[in-house]
CSV table of C-alpha atoms in Angstrom, one decimal:
chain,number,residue,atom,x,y,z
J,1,UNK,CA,94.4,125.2,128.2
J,2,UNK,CA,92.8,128.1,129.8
J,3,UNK,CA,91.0,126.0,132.3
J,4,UNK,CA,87.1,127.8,131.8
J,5,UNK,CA,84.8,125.5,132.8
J,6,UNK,CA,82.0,126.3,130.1
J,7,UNK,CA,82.4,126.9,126.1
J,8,UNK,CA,79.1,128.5,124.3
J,9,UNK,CA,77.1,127.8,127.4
J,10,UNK,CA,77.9,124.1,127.8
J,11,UNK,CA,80.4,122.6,130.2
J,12,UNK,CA,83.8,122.4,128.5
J,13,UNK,CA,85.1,118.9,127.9
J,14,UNK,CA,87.5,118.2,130.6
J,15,UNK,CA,84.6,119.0,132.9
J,16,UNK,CA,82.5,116.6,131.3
J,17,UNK,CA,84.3,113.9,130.8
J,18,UNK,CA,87.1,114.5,132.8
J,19,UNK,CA,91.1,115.7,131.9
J,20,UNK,CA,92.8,112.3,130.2
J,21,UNK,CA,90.0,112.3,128.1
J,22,UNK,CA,90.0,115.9,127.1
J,23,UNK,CA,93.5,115.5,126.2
J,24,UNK,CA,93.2,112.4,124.3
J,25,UNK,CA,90.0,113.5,122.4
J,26,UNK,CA,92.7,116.3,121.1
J,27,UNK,CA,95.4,113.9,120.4
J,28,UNK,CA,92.1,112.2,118.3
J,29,UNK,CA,91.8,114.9,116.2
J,30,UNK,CA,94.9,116.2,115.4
J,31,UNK,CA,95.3,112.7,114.1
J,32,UNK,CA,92.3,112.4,111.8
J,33,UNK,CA,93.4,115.5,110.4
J,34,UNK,CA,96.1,113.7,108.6
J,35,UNK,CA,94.4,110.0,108.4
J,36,UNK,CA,91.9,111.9,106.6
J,37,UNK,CA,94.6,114.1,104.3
J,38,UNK,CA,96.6,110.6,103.5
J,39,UNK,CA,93.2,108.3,102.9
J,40,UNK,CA,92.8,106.5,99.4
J,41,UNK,CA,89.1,108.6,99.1
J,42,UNK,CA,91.3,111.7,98.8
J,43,UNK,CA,94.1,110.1,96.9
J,44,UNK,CA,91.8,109.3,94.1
J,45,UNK,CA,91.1,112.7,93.9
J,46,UNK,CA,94.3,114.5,94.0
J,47,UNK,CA,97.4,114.5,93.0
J,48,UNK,CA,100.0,112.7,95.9
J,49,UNK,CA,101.8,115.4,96.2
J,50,UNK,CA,99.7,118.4,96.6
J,51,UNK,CA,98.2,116.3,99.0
J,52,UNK,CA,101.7,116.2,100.4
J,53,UNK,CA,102.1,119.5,100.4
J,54,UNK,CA,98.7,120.3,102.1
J,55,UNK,CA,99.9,117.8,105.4
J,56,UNK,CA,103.1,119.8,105.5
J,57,UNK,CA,101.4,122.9,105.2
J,58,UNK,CA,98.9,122.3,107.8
J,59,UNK,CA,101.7,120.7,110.4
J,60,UNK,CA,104.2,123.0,110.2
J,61,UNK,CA,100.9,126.0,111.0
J,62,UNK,CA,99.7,123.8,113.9
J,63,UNK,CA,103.1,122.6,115.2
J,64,UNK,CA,106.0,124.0,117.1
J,65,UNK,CA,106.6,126.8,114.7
J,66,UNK,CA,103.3,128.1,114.1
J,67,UNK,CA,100.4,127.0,117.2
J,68,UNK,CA,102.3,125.6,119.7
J,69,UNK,CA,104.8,128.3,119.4
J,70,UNK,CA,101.7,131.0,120.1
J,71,UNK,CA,100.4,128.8,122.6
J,72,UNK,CA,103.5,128.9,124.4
J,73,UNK,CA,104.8,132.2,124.2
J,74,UNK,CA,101.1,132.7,125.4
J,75,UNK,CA,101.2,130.9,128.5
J,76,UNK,CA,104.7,132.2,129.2
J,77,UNK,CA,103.8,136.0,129.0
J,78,UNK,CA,101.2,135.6,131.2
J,79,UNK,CA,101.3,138.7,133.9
J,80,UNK,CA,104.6,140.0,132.3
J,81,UNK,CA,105.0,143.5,130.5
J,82,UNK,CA,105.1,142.9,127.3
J,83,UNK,CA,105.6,144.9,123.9
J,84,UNK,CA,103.5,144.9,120.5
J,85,UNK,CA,106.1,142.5,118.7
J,86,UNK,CA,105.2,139.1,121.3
J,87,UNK,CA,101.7,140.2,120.8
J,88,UNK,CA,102.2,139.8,117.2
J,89,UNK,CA,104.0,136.6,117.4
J,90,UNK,CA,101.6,135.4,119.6
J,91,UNK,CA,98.3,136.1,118.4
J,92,UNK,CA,99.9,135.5,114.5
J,93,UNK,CA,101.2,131.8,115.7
J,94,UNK,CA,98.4,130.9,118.2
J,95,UNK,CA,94.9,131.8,116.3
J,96,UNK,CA,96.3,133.4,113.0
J,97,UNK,CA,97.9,130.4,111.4
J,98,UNK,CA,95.9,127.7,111.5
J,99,UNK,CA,92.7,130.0,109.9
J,100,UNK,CA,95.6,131.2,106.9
J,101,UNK,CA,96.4,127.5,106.8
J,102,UNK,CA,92.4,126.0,106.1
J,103,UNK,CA,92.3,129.1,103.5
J,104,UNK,CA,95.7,128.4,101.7
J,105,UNK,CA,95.2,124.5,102.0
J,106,UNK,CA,91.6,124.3,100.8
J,107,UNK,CA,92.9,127.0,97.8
J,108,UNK,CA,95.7,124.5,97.1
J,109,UNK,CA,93.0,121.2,96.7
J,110,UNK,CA,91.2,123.3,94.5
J,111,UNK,CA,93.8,124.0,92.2
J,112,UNK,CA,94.5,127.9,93.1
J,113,UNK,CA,96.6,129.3,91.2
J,114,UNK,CA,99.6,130.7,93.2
J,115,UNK,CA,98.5,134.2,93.5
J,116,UNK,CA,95.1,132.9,94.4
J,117,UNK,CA,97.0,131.1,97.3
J,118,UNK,CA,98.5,133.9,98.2
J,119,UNK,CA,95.6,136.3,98.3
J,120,UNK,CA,93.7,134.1,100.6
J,121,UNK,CA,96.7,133.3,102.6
J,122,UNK,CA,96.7,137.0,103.6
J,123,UNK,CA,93.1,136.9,103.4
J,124,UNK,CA,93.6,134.7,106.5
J,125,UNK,CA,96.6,135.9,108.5
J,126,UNK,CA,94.5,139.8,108.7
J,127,UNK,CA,91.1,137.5,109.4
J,128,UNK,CA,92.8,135.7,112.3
J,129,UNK,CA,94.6,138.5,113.8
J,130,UNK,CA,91.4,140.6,113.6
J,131,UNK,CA,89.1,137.0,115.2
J,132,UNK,CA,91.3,137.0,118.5
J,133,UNK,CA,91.6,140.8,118.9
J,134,UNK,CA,87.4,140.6,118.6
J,135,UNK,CA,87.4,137.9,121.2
J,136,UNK,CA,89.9,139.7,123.8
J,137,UNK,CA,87.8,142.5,123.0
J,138,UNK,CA,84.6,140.2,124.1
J,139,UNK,CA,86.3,139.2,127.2
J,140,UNK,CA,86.8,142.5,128.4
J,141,UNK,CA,83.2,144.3,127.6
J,142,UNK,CA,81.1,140.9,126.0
J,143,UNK,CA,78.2,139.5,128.1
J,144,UNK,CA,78.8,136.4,129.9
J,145,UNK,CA,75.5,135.2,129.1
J,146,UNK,CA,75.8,135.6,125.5
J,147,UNK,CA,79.0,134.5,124.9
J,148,UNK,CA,78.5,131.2,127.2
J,149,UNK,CA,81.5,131.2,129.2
J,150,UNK,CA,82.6,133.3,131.6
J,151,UNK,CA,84.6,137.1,130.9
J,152,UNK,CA,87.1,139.2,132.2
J,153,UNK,CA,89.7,136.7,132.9
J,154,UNK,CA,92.3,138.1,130.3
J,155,UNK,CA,92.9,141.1,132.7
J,156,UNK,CA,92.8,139.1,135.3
J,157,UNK,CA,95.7,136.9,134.3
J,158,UNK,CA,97.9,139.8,132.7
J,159,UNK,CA,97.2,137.9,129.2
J,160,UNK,CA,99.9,139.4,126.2
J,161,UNK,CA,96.4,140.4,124.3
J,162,UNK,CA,96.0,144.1,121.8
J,163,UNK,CA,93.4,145.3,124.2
J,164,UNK,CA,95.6,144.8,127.3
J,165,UNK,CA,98.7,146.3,125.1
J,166,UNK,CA,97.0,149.4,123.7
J,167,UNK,CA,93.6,150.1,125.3
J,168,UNK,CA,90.0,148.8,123.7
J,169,UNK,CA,89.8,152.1,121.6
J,170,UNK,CA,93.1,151.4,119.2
J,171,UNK,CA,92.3,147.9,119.4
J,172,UNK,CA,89.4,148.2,117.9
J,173,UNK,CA,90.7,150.0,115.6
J,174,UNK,CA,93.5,147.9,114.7
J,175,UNK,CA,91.0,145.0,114.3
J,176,UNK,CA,88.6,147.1,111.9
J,177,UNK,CA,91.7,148.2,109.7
J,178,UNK,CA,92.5,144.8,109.4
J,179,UNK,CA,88.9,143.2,108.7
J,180,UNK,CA,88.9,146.3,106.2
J,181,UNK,CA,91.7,146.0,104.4
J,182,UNK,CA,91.5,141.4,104.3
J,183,UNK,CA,87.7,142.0,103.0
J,184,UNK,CA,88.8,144.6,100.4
J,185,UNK,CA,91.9,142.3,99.5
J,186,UNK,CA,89.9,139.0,99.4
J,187,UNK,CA,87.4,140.6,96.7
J,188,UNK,CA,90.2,141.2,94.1
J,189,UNK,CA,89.0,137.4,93.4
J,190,UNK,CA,85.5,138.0,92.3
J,191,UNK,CA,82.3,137.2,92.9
J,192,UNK,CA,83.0,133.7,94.5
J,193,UNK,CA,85.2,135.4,97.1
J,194,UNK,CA,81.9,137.5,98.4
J,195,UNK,CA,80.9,134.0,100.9
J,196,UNK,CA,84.6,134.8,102.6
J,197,UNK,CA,83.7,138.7,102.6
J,198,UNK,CA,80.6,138.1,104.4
J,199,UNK,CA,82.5,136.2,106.7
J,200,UNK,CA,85.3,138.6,107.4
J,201,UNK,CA,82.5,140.9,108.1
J,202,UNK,CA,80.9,139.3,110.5
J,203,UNK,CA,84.5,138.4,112.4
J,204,UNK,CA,84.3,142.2,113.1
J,205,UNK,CA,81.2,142.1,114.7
J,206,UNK,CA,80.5,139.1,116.3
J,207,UNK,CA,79.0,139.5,119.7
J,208,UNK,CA,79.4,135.8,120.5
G,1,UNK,CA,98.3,110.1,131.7
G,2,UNK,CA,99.0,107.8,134.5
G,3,UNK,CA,100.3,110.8,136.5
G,4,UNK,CA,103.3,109.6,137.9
G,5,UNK,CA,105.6,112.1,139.1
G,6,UNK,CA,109.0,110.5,137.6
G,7,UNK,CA,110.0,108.4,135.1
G,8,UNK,CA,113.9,106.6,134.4
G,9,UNK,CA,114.2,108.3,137.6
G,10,UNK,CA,113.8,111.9,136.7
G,11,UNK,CA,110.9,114.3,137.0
G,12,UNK,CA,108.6,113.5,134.2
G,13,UNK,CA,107.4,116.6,132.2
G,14,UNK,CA,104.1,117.9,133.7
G,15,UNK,CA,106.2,117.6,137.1
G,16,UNK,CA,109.4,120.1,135.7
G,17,UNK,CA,107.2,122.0,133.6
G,18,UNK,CA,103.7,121.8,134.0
G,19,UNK,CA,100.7,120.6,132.6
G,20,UNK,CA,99.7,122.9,130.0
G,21,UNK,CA,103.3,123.0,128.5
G,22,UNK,CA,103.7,119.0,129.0
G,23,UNK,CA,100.2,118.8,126.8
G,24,UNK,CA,101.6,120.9,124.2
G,25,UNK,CA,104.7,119.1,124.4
G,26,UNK,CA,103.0,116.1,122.9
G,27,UNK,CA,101.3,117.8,120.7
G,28,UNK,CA,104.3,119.2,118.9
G,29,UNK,CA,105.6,116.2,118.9
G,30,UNK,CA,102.9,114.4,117.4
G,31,UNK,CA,102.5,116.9,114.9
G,32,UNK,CA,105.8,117.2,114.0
G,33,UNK,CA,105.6,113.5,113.0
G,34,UNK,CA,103.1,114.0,110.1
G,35,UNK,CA,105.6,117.7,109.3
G,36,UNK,CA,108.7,115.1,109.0
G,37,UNK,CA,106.9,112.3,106.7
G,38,UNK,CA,105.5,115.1,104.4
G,39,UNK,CA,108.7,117.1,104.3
G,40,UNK,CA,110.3,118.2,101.1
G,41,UNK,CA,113.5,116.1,102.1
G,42,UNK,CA,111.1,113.1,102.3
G,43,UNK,CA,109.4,113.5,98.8
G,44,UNK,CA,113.0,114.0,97.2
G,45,UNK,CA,113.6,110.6,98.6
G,46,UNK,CA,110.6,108.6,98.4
G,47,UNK,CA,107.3,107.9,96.0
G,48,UNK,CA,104.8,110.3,97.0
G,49,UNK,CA,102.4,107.5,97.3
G,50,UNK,CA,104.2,105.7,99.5
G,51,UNK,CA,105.1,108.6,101.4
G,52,UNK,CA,100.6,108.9,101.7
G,53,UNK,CA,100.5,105.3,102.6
G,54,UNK,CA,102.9,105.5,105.3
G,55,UNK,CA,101.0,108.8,106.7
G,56,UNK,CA,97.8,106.7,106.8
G,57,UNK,CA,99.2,104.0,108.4
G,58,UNK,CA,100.7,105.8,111.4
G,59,UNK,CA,98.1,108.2,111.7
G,60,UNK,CA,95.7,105.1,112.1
G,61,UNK,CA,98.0,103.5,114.4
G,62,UNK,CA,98.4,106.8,116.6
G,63,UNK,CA,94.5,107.7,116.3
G,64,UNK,CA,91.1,107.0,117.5
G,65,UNK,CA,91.5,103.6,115.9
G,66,UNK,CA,94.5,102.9,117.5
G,67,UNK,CA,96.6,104.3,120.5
G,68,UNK,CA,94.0,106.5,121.5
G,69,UNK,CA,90.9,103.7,121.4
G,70,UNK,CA,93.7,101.7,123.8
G,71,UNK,CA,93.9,104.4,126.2
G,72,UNK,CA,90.7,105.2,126.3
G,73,UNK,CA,89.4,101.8,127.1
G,74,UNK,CA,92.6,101.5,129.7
G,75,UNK,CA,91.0,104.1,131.7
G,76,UNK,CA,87.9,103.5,130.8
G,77,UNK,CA,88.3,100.0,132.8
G,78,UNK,CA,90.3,101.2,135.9
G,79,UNK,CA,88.8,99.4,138.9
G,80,UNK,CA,86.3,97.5,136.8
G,81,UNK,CA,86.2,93.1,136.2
G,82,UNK,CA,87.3,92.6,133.1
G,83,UNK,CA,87.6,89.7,130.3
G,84,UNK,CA,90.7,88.6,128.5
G,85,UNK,CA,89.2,90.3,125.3
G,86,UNK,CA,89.1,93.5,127.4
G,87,UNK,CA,92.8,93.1,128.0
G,88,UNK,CA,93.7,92.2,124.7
G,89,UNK,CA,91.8,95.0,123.3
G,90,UNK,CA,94.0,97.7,125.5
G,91,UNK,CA,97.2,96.2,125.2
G,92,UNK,CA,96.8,95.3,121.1
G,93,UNK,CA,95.7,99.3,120.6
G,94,UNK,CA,97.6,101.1,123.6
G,95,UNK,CA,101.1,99.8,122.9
G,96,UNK,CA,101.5,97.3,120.3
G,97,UNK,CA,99.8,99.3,117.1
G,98,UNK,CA,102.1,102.1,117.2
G,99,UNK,CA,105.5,99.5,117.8
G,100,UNK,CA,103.4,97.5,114.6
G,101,UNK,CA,103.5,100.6,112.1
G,102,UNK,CA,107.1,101.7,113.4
G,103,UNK,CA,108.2,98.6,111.7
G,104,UNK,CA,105.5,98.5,109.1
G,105,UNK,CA,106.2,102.1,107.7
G,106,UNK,CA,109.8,101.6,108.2
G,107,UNK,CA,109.5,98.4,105.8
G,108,UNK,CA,107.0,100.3,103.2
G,109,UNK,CA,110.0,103.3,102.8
G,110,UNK,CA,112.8,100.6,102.6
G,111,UNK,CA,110.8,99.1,100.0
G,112,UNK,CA,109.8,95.7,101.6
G,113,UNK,CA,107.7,93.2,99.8
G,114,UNK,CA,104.2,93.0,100.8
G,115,UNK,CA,105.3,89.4,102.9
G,116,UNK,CA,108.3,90.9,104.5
G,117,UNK,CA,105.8,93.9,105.7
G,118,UNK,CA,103.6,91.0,106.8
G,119,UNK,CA,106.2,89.6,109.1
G,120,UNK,CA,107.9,92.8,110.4
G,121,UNK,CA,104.4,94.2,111.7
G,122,UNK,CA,103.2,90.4,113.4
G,123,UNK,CA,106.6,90.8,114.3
G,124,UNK,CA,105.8,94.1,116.0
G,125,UNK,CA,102.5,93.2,117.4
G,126,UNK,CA,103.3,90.1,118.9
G,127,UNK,CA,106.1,92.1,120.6
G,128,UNK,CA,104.2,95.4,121.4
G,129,UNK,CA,102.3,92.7,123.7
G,130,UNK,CA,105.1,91.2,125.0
G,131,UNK,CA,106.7,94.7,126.0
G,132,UNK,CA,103.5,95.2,127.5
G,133,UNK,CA,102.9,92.8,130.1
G,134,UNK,CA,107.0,92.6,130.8
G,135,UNK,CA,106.2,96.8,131.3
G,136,UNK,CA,103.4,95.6,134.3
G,137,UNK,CA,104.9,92.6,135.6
G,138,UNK,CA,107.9,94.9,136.5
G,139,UNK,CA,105.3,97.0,137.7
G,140,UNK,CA,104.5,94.3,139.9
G,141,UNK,CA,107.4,92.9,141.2
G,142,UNK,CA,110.0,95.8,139.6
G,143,UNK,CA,112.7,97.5,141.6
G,144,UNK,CA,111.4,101.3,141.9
G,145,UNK,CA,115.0,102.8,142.4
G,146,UNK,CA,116.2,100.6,138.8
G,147,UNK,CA,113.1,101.2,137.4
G,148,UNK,CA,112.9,104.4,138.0
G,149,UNK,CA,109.5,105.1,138.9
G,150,UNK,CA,107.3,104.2,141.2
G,151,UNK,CA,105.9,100.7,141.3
G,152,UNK,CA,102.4,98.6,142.8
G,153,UNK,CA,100.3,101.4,140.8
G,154,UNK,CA,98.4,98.9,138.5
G,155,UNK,CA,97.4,97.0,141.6
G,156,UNK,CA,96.3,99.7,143.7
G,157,UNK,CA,94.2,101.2,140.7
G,158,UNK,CA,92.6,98.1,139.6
G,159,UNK,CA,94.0,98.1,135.7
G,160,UNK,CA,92.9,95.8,133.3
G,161,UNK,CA,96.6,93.9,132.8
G,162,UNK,CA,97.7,90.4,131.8
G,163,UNK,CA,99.1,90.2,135.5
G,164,UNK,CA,96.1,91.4,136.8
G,165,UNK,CA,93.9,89.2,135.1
G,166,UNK,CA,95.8,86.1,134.4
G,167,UNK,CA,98.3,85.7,137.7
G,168,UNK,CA,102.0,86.5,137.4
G,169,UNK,CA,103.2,83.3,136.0
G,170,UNK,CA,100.4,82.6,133.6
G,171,UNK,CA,101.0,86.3,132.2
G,172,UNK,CA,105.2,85.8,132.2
G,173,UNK,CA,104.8,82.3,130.0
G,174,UNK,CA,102.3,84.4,127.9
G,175,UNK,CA,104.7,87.0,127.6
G,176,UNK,CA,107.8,84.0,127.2
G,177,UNK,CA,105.3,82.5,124.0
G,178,UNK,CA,104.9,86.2,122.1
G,179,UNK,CA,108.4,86.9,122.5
G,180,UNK,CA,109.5,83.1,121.0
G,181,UNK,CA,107.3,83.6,118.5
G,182,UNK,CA,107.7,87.2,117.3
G,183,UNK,CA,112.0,86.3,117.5
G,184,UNK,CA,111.3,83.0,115.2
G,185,UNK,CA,108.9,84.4,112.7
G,186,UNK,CA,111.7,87.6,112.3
G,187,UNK,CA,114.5,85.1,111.6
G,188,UNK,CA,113.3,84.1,108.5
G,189,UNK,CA,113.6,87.3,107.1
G,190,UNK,CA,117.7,86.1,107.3
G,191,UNK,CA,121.0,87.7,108.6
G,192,UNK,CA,119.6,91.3,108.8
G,193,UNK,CA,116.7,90.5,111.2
G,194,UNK,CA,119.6,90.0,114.0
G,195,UNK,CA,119.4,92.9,115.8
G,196,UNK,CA,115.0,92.6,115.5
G,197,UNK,CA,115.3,88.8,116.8
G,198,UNK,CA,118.1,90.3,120.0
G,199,UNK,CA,115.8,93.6,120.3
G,200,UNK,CA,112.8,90.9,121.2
G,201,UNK,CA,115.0,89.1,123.5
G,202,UNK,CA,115.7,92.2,125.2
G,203,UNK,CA,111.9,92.7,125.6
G,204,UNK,CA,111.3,89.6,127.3
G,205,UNK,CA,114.6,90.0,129.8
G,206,UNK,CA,114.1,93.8,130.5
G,207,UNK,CA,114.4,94.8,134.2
G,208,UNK,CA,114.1,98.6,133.9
């Protein structure tokens, strides 16, 4: 979608192999997502309709009201003046979702209690919001090299991102509030939680 | 997928709105499938179970296994010789297995028997086919301005189609055999296969 020819140092799939099969290689794997939720392996292992409840979950957070509708917005805004409110629906819809959706779903399978559900959903949302300020933080000041795909092309494109909207410095400290507060929040669950602190953690810091 | 630039004589969607939002179109779309069937209004309607089965179904029928494995190998063979299993491969996956579950998941919700799901989704197939080769024998000898679209593509790029491989005729009496069939086998479901057995009929007579 954003046309960059490489991803971690590797040519990105449509420049491998070419556009139609880029696409349909996504179209693939949207689809075994819920092949995979709605097989008979899973349905002897949980109950029809959490597992029910888990496809909804996850299509409704990838679909037109949750990815799409980020993705979009995101495209649209593109070299427009825009205020913190689309940058929150974007960056909420577009990376946020799906992340609070793999936390809330995999709670759900497991038999979470709702408040457990709910913890991790938030858990999520603050996780996500704080991953794609990191990365437009990357983009601006990251090393090409590192990272293994090329920089700067937010700015370059006018992209709705935090860093574009309010400068690096209260970016960055936007995102560390929020890795903060969803690592701080996520512990209230105990010692099992600490796997999902480490990670917020390192969201944070990541350099690639 | 096949680029062209209209279809029923309008601009298709990558043309009015581009590529990345015709991409996401489909995605939605697809997406919003899997949202629909998994829906609380579903589940106050139907057995969760069935509601899983016909998930699986369509997601196979859409996926990797299915649609996607047709269009994959359609491009795939663009240009090159190919075999009537070739053909048969392309057309079975590309167009008939998603027409197949439309009637086989339709049939599990109304509560069909096991033998009526049998014959709706041979039904399907065996249509599917048929649709097929009437969709590139119009292709071939089609009137762009009824049709819509542009014509003489399939020829020009070398795609592995009954026509293609088989002649005109041979591929319209193949064509005139599936749609027999399929309209035959229906009737025996009795007076409320009708519109199926004139909706295959339709199929075989099509002109845009």
């Amino acid at each position: 979608m954003d046309d960059d020819d490489f991803r971690r140092g590797r040519p990105s799939l449509h420049k491998a192999f070419g556009e139609a099969t880029a696409i349909l290689a996504g179209d693939a794997l949207l689809t075994l997502a819920f092949e995979i939720l709605a097989a008979p392996l899973m349905t002897r292992v949980h109950r029809p309709d959490t597992l029910l409840a888990v496809i909804s979950e996850l299509a409704r957070a990838a679909g037109a009201r949750g990815l799409i509708a980020g993705q979009v917005a995101d495209i649209m805004c593109e070299g427009k003046t825009v205020d913190a409110r689309t940058v929150d629906h974007i960056v909420r819809n577009k990376t946020a979702a799906l992340i609070k959706a793999s936390l809330t779903c995999g709670a759900r399978l497991a038999g979470g209690t709702r408040e457990q559900i709910d913890i991790l959903g938030r858990f999520g949302e603050d996780l996500g919001i704080a991953f794609q300020i990191r990365d437009d933080l990357l983009d601006l000041e990251g090393d090409a090299g590192r990272l293994g795909k090329a920089v700067g092309k937010d700015e370059q494109r006018g992209k709705a991102t935090y860093p574009n909207l309010l400068g690096k410095e209260q970016a960055r400290s936007l995102m560390q509030g929020l890795v903060g507060g969803a690592v701080k929040s996520v512990r209230v669950l105990g010692d099992k939680s600490e796997p999902l602190a480490l990670i917020g953690e390192y969201v944070g810091k990541r350099v690639n």
